[in-house]
mmCIF file of C-alpha atoms in Angstrom:
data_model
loop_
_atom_site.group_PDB
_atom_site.id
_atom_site.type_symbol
_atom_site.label_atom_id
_atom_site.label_comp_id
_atom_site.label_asym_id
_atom_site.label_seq_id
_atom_site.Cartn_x
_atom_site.Cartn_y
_atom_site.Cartn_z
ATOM 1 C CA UNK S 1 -51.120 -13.633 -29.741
ATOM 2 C CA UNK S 2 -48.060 -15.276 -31.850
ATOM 3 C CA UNK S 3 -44.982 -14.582 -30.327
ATOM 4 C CA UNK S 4 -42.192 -15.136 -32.959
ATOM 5 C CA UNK S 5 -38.176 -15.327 -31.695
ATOM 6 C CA UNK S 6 -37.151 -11.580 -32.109
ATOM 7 C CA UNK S 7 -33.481 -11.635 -33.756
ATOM 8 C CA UNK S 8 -32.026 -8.653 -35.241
ATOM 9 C CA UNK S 9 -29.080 -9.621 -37.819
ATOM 10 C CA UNK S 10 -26.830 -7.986 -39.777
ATOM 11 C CA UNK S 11 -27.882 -4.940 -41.677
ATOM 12 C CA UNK S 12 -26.551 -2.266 -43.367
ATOM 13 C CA UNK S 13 -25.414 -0.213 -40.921
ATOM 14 C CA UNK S 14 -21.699 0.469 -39.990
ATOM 15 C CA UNK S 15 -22.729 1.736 -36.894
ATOM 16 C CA UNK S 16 -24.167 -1.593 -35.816
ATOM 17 C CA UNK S 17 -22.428 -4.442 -37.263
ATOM 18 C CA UNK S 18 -24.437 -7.385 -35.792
ATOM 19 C CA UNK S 19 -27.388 -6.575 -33.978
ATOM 20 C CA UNK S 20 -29.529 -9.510 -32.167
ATOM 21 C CA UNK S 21 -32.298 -9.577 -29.403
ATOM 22 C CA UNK S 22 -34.568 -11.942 -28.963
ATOM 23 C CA UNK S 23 -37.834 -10.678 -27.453
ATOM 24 C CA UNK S 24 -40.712 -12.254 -29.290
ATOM 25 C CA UNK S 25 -40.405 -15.863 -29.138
ATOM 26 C CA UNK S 26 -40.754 -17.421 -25.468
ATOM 27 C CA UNK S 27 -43.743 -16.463 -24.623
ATOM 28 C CA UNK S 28 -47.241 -13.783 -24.546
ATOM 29 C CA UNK S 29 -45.798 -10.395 -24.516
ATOM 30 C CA UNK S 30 -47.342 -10.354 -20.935
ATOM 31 C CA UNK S 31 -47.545 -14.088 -19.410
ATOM 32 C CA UNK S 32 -50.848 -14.234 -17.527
ATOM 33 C CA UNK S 33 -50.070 -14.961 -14.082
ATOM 34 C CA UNK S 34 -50.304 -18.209 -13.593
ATOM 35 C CA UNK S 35 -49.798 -18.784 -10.062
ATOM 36 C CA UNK S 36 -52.133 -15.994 -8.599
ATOM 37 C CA UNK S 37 -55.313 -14.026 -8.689
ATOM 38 C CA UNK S 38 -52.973 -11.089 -9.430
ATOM 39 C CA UNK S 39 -54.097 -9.583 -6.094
ATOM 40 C CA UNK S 40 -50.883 -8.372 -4.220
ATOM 41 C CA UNK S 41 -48.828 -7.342 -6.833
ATOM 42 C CA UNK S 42 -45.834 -5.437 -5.354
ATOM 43 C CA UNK S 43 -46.471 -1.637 -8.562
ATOM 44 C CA UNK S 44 -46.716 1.484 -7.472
ATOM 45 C CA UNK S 45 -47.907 3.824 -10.418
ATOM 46 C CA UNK S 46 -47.680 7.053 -8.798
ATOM 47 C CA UNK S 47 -44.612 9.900 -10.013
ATOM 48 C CA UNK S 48 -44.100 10.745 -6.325
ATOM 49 C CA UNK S 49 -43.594 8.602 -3.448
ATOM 50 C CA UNK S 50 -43.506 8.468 -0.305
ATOM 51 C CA UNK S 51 -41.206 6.448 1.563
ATOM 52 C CA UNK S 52 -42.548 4.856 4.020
ATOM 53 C CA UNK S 53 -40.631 1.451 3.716
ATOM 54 C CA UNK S 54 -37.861 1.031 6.263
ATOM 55 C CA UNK S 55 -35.833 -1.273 4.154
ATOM 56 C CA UNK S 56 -35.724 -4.369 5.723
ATOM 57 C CA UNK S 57 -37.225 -7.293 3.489
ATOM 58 C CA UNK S 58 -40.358 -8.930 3.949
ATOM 59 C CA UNK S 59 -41.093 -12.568 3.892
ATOM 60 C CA UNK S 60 -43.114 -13.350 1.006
ATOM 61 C CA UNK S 61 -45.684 -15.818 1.834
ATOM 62 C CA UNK S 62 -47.680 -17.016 -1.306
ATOM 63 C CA UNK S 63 -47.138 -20.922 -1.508
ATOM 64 C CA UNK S 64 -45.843 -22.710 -4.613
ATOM 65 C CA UNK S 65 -48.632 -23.573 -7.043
ATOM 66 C CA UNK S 66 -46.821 -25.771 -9.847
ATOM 67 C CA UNK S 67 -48.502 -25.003 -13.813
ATOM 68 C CA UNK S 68 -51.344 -27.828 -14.090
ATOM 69 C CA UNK S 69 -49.791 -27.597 -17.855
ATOM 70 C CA UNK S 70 -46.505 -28.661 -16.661
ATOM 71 C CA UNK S 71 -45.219 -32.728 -17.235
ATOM 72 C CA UNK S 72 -42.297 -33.928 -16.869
ATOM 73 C CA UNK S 73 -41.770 -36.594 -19.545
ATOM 74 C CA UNK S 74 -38.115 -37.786 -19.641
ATOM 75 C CA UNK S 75 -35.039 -36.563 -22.055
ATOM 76 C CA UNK S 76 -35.897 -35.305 -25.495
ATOM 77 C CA UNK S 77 -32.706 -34.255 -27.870
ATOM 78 C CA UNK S 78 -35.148 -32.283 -29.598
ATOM 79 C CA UNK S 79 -34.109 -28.464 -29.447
ATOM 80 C CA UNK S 80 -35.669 -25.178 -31.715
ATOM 81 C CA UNK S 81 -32.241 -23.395 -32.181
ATOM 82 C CA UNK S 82 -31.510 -19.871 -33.813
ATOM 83 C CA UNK S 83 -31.933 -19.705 -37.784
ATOM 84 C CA UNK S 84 -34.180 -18.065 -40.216
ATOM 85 C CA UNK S 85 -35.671 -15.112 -38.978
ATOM 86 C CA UNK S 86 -39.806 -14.526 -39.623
ATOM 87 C CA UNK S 87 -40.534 -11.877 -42.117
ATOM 88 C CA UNK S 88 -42.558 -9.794 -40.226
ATOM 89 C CA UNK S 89 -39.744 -9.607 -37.257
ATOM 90 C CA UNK S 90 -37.055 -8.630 -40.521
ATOM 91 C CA UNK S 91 -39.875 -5.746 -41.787
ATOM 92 C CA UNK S 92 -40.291 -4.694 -37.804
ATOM 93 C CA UNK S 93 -36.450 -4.658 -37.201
ATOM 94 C CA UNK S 94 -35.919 -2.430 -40.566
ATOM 95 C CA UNK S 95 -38.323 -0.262 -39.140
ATOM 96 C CA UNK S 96 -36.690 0.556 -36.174
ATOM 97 C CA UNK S 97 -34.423 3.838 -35.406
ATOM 98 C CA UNK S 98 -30.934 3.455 -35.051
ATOM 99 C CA UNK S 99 -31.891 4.164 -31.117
ATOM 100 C CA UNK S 100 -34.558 1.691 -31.115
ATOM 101 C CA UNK S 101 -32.201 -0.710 -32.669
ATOM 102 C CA UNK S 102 -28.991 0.317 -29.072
ATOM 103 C CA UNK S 103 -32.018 0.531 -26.787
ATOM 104 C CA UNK S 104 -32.814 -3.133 -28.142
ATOM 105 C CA UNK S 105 -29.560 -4.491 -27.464
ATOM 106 C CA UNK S 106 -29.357 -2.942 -24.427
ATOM 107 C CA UNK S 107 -29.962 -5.083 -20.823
ATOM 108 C CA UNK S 108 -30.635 -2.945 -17.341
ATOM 109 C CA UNK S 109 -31.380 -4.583 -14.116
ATOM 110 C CA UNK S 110 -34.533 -4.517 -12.228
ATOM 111 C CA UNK S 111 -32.925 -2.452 -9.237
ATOM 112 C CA UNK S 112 -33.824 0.369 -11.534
ATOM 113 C CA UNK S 113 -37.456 0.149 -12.035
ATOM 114 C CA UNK S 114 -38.141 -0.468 -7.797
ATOM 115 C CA UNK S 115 -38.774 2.955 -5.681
ATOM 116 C CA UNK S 116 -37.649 3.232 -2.182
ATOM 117 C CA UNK S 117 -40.364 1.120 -0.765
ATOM 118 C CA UNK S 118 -39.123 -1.737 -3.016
ATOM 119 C CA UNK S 119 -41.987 -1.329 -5.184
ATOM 120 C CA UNK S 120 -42.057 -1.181 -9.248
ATOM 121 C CA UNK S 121 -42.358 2.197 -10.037
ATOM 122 C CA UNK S 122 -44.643 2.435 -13.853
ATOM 123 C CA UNK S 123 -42.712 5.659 -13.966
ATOM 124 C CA UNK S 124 -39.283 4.289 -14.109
ATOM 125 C CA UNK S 125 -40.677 1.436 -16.662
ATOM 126 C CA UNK S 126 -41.704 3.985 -18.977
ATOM 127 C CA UNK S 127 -38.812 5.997 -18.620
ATOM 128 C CA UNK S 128 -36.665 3.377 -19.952
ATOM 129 C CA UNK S 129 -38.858 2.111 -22.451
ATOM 130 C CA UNK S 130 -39.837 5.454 -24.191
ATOM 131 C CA UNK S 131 -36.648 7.138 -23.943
ATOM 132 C CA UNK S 132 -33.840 5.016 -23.636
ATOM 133 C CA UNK S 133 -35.843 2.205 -25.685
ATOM 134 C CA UNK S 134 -34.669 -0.729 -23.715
ATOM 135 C CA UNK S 135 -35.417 -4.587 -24.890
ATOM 136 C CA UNK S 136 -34.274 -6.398 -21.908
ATOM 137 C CA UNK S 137 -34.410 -6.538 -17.852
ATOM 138 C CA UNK S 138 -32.464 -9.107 -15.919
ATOM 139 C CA UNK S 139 -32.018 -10.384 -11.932
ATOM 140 C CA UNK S 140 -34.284 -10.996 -9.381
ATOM 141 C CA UNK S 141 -35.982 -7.982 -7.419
ATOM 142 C CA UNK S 142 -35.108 -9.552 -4.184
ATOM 143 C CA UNK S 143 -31.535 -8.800 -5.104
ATOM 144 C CA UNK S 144 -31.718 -5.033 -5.765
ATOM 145 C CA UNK S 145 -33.780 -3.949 -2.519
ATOM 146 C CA UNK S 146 -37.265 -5.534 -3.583
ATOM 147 C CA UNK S 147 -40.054 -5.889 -1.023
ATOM 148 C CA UNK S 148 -39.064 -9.464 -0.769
ATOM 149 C CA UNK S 149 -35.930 -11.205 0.028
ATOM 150 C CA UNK S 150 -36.851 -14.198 -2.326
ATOM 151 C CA UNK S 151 -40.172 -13.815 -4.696
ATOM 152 C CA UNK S 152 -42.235 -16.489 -5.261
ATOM 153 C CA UNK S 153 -43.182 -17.824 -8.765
ATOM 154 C CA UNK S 154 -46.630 -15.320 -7.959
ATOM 155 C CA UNK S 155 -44.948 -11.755 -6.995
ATOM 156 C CA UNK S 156 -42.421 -12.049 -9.405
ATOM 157 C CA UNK S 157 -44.110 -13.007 -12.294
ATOM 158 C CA UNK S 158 -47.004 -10.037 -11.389
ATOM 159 C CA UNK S 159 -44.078 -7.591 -11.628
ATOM 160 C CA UNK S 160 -42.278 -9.323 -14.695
ATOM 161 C CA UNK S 161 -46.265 -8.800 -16.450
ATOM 162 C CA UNK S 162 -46.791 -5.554 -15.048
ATOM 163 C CA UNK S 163 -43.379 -4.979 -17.138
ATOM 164 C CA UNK S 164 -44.397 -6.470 -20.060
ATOM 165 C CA UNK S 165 -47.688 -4.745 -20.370
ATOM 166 C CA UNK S 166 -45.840 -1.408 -19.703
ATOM 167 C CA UNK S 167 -43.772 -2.250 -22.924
ATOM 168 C CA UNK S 168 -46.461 -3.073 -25.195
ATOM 169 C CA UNK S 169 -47.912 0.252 -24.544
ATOM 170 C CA UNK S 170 -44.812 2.491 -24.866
ATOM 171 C CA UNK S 171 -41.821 3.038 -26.770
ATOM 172 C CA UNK S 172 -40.854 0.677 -29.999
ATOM 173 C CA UNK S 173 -43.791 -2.157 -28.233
ATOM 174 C CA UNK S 174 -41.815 -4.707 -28.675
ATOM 175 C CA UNK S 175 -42.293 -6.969 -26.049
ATOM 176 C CA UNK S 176 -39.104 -7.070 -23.446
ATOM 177 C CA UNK S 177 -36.834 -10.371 -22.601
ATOM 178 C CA UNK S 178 -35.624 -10.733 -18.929
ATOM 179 C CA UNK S 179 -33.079 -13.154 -18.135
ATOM 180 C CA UNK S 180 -32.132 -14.771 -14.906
ATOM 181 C CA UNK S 181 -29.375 -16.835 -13.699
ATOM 182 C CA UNK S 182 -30.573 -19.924 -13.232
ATOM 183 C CA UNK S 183 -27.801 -21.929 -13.371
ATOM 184 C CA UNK S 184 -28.693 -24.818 -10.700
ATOM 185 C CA UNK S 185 -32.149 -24.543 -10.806
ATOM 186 C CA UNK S 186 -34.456 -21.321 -10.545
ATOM 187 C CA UNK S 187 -32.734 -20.483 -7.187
ATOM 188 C CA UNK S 188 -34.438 -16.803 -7.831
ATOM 189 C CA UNK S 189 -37.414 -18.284 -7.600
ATOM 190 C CA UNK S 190 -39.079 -19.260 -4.209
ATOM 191 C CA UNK S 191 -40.004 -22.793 -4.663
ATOM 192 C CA UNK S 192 -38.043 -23.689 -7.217
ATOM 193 C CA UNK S 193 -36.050 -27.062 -7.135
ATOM 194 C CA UNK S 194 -32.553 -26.395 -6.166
ATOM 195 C CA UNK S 195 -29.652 -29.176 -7.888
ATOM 196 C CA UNK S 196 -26.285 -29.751 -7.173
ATOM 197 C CA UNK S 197 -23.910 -27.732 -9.040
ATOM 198 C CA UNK S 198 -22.465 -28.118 -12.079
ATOM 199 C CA UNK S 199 -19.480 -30.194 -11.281
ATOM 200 C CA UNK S 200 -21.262 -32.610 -9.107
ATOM 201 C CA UNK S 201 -23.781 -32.735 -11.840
ATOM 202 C CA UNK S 202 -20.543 -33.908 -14.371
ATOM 203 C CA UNK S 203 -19.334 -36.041 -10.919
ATOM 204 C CA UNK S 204 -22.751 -38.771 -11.729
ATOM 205 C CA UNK S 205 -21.252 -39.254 -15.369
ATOM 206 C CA UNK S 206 -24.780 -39.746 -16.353
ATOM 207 C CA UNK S 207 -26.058 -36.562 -18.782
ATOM 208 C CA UNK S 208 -29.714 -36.947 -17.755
ATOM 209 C CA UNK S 209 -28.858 -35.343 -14.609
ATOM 210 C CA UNK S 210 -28.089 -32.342 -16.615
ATOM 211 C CA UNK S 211 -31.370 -32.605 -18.875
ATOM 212 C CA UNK S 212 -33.421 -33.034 -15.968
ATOM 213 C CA UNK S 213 -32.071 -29.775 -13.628
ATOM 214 C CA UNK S 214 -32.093 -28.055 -16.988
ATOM 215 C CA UNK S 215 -35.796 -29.187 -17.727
ATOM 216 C CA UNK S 216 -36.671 -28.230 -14.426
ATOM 217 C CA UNK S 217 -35.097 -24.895 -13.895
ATOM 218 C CA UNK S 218 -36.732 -23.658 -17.304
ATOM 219 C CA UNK S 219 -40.422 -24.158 -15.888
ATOM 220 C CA UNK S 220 -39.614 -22.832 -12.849
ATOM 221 C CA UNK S 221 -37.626 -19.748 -14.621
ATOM 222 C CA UNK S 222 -41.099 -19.346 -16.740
ATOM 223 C CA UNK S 223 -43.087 -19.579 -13.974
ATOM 224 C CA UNK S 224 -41.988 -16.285 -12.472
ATOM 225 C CA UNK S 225 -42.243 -14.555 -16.242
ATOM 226 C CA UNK S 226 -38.482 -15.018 -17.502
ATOM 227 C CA UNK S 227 -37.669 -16.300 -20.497
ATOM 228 C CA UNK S 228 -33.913 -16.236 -20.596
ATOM 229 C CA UNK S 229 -31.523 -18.111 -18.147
ATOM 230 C CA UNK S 230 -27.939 -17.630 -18.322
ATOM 231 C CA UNK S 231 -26.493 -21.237 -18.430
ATOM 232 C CA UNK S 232 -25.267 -23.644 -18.645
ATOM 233 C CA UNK S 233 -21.745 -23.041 -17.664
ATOM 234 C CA UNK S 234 -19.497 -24.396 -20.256
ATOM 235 C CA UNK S 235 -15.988 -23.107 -18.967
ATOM 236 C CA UNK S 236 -13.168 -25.775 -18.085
ATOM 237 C CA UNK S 237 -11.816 -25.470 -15.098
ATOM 238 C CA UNK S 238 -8.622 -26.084 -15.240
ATOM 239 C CA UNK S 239 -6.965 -23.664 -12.334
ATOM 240 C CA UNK S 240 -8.131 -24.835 -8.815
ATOM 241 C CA UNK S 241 -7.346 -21.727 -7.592
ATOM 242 C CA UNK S 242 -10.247 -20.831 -9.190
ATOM 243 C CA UNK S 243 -13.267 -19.642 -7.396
ATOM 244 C CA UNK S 244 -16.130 -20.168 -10.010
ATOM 245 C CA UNK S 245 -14.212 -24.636 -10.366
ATOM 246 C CA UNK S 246 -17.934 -25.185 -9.141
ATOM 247 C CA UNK S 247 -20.262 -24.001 -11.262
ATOM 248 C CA UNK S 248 -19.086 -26.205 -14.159
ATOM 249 C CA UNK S 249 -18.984 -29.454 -15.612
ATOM 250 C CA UNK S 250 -14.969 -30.011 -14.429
ATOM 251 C CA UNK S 251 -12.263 -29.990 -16.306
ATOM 252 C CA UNK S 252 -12.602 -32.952 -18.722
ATOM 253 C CA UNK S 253 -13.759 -31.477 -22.718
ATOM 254 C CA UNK S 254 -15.598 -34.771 -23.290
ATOM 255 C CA UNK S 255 -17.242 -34.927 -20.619
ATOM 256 C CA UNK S 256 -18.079 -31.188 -20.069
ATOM 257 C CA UNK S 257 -19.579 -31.759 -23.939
ATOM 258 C CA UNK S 258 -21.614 -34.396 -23.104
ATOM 259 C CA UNK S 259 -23.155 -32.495 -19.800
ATOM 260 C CA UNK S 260 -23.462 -29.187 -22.100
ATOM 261 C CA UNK S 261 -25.100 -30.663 -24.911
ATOM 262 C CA UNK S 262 -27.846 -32.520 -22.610
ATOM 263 C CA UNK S 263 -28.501 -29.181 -20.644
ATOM 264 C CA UNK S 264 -29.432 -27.305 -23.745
ATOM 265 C CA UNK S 265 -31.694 -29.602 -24.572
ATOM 266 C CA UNK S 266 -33.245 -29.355 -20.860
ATOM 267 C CA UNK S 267 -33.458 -25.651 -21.062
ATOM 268 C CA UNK S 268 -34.018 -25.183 -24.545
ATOM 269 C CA UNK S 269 -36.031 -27.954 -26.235
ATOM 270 C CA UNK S 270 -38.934 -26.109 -28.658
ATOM 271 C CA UNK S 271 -38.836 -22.829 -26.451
ATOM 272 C CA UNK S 272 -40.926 -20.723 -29.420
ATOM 273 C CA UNK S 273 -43.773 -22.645 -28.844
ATOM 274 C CA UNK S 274 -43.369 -24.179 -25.368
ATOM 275 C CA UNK S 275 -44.378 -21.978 -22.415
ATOM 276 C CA UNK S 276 -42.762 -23.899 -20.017
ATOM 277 C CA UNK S 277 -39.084 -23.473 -21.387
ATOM 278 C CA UNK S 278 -36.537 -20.774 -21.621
ATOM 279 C CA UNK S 279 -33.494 -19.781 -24.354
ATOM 280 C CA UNK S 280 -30.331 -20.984 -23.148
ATOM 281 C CA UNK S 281 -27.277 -19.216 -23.098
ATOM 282 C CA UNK S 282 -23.876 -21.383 -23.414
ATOM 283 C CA UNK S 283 -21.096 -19.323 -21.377
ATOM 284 C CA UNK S 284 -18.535 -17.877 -20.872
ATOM 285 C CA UNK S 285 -16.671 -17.890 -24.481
ATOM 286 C CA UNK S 286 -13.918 -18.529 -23.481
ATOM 287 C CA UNK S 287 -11.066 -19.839 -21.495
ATOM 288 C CA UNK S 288 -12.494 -18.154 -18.476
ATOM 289 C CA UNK S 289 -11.652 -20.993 -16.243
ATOM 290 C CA UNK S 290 -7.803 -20.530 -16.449
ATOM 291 C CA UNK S 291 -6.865 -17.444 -14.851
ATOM 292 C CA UNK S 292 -3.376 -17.528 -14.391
ATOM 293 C CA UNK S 293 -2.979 -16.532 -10.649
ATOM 294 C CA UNK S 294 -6.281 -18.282 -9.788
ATOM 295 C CA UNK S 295 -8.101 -14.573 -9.309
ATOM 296 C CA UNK S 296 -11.539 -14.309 -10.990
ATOM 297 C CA UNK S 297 -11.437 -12.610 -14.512
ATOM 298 C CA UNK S 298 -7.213 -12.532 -14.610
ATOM 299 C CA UNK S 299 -5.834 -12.383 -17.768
ATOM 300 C CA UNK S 300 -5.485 -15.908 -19.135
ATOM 301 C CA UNK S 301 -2.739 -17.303 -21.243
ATOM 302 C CA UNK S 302 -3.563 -20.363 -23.676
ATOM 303 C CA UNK S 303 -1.935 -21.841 -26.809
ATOM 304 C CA UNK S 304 -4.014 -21.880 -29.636
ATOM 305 C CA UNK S 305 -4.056 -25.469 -30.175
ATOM 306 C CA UNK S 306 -4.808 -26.187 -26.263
ATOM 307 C CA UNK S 307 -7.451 -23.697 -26.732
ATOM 308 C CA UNK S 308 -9.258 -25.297 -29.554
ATOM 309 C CA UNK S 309 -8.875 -28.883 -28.500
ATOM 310 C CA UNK S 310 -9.339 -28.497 -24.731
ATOM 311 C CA UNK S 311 -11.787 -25.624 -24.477
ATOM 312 C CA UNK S 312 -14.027 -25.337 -27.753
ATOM 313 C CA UNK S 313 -15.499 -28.692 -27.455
ATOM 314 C CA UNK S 314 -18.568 -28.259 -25.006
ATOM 315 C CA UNK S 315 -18.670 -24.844 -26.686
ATOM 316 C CA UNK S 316 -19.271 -26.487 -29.959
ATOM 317 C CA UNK S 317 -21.773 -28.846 -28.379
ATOM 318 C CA UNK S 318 -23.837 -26.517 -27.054
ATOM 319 C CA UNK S 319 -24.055 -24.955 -30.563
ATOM 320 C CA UNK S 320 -24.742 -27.843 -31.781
ATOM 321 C CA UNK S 321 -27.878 -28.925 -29.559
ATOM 322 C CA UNK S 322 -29.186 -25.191 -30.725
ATOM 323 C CA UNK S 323 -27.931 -22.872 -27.933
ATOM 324 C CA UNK S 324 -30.143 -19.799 -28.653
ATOM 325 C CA UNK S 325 -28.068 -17.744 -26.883
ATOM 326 C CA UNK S 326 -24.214 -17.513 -25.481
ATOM 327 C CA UNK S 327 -22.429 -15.267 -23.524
ATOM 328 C CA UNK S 328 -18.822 -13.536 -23.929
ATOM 329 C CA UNK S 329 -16.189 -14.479 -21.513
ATOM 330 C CA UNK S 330 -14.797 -11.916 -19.057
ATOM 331 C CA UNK S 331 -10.938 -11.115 -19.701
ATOM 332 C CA UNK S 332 -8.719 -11.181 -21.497
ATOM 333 C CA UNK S 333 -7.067 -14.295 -23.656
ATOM 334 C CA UNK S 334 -3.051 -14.011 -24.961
ATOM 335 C CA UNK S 335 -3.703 -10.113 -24.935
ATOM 336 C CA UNK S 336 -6.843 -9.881 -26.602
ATOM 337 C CA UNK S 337 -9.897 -8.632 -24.963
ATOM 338 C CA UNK S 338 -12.670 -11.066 -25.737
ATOM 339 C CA UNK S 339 -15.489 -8.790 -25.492
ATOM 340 C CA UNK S 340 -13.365 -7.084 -27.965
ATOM 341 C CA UNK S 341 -12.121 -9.638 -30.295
ATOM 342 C CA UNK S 342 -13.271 -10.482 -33.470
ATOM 343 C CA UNK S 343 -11.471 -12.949 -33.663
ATOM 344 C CA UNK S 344 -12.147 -15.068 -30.418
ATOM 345 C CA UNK S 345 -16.204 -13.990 -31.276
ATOM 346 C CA UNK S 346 -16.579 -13.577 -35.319
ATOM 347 C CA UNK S 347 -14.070 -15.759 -36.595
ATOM 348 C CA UNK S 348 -13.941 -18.688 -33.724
ATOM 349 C CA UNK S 349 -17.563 -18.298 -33.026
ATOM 350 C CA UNK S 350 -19.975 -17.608 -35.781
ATOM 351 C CA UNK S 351 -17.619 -18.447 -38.663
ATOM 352 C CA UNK S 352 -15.645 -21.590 -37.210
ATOM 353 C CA UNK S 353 -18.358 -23.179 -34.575
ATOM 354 C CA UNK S 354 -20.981 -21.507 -36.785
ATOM 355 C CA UNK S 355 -23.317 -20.086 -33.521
ATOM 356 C CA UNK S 356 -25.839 -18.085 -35.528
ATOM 357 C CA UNK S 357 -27.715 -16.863 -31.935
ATOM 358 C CA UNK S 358 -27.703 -13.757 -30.113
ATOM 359 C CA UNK S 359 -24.375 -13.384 -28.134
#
């Protein structure tokens, strides 16, 4: 079955001024699970339950079973980014309900599908899908009181399916995405190959390191039946006080650029027709790594010209490797909420850097 990159633009519709999901492009509706018989999976499909489940995690024991499919084969700048938009995905969108169209752009986490034995509940899938019309599930189970601490590439991807197949069925059947933040490597994932982080990444100087942990953390994000990861991390860290300095590529633009642009294109690469990779998402737009007093998410206070010359280049590199995806900042910059601002996310963003992906 084609899966096509699901984007919802602009129509007219005051009430939603720029709506974008992507949903159909990464991958089957429901990826067959690859790593397992399918024997095990962790769904309970009754409306009642019992609890019986005391709560305390469970070791999951499947061992890793890498794709047969998978190759590694070396740094490619070739990336599929966001642009025209299939037909039939345009005549499905139009077709939508106004709800169909929120319930699209809307994200829950998993937490909300597991029962008290730390089970998927069918119920709770369907509950969300046909009423509330949701296109998108994000974290790990293991996070939000799952069976297992830390699923492997197996159990998740048998609940992830289980998901997916629910969808189909139900509601607008319009296959779901589910993102997960792997930033350093699939850490979610059991198995996965953990890398350094971001600034010790930027610390080699050499921006195959970031191709190769973004290569590598985009199979072993598909593996478990994601097709979204939330990275890489683009901020520049210029407050040491800071307690996310870490997770990016330091503090200098050109460099940060270089590292950005080379990890899109290890996520990324053709991810509508290759299996194995995920859509990126460049975050967090922007000026999220000067908080004044050091705090995570203080207010942050930038001149404009600092702003545009030290922060917007990775930004802009990302963008330009084909970022599918990017993700608002937290905050607020010189008094302006970003989630808010349109002009920090319409006229910096899409009009300026010219991101035409889902933010």
């Amino acid at each position: 079955m084609r899966i096509a990159l699901l984007g919802i633009y602009t129509e007219a519709l005051f009430l939603v001024s720029a709506i974008t999901a992507v949903a159909m492009g990464l991958a089957e509706a429901a990826d067959p699970p690859v790593f397992g018989s399918g024997a095990g999976v962790v769904v309970n499909t009754s409306n009642a339950t019992s609890c019986t489940w005391d709560g305390v995690q469970e070791l999951d024991d499947e061992v890793w079973k890498p794709a047969a499919s998978y190759a590694f084969r070396g740094r490619s700048n070739e990336t599929q980014g966001p642009g025209n938009i299939d037909r039939d995905i345009m005549h499905m969108v139009r077709r939508l309900s106004v709800t169909e169209k929120i319930g699209q752009m809307t994200q829950v986490q998993v937490g909300l599908l597991l029962d008290c034995n730390g089970e998927l509940n069918e119920t709770a899938v369907k509950h969300w899908i046909n009423t509330w019309k949701i296109g998108s599930f994000l974290e790990s189970p293991g996070n939000h009181n799952g069976r297992y601490s830390w699923y492997s590439p197996q159990k998740f991807s048998e609940l992830t399916d289980a998901v997916q197949r629910i969808a189909l069925e139900n509601g607008p059947k319009i296959p779901v995405l589910w993102g997960l933040d792997s930033v350093r490597g699939a850490n979610y994932v059991k198995g996965a190959t953990i890398f350094p982080a971001g600034i010790a990444t930027a610390a080699t100087f050499d921006a195959d390191h970031a191709f190769a942990a973004g290569r590598v953390a985009s199979k072993d994000s598909r593996a478990a039946g994601t097709h979204w990861a939330f990275a890489p991390v683009l901020d520049i860290a210029v407050n040491k006080l800071w307690s996310r300095t870490y997770e990016n590529f330091g503090e200098d633009p050109f460099l940060s650029a270089q590292m950005g642009r080379a990890s899109v294109q290890g996520y990324q690469g053709d991810y509508k027709s290759d299996r194995t990779r995920v859509a990126a998402c460049l975050k967090h737009f922007i000026g999220y790594g000067y908080p004044f007093d050091g705090s995570d998410r203080a207010n942050r206070h930038i001149a404009a010209h600092e702003l545009l010359e030290y922060y917007v280049p990775p930004f802009r590199a990302a963008i330009e490797a084909g970022s599918a995806t990017a993700m608002e900042s937290y905050g607020v910059v010189n008094g302006e909420a970003i989630m808010l601002s349109h002009y920090y996310l319409t006229q910096l963003l899409r009009k300026q850097l010219g991101f035409e992906g889902m933010l």
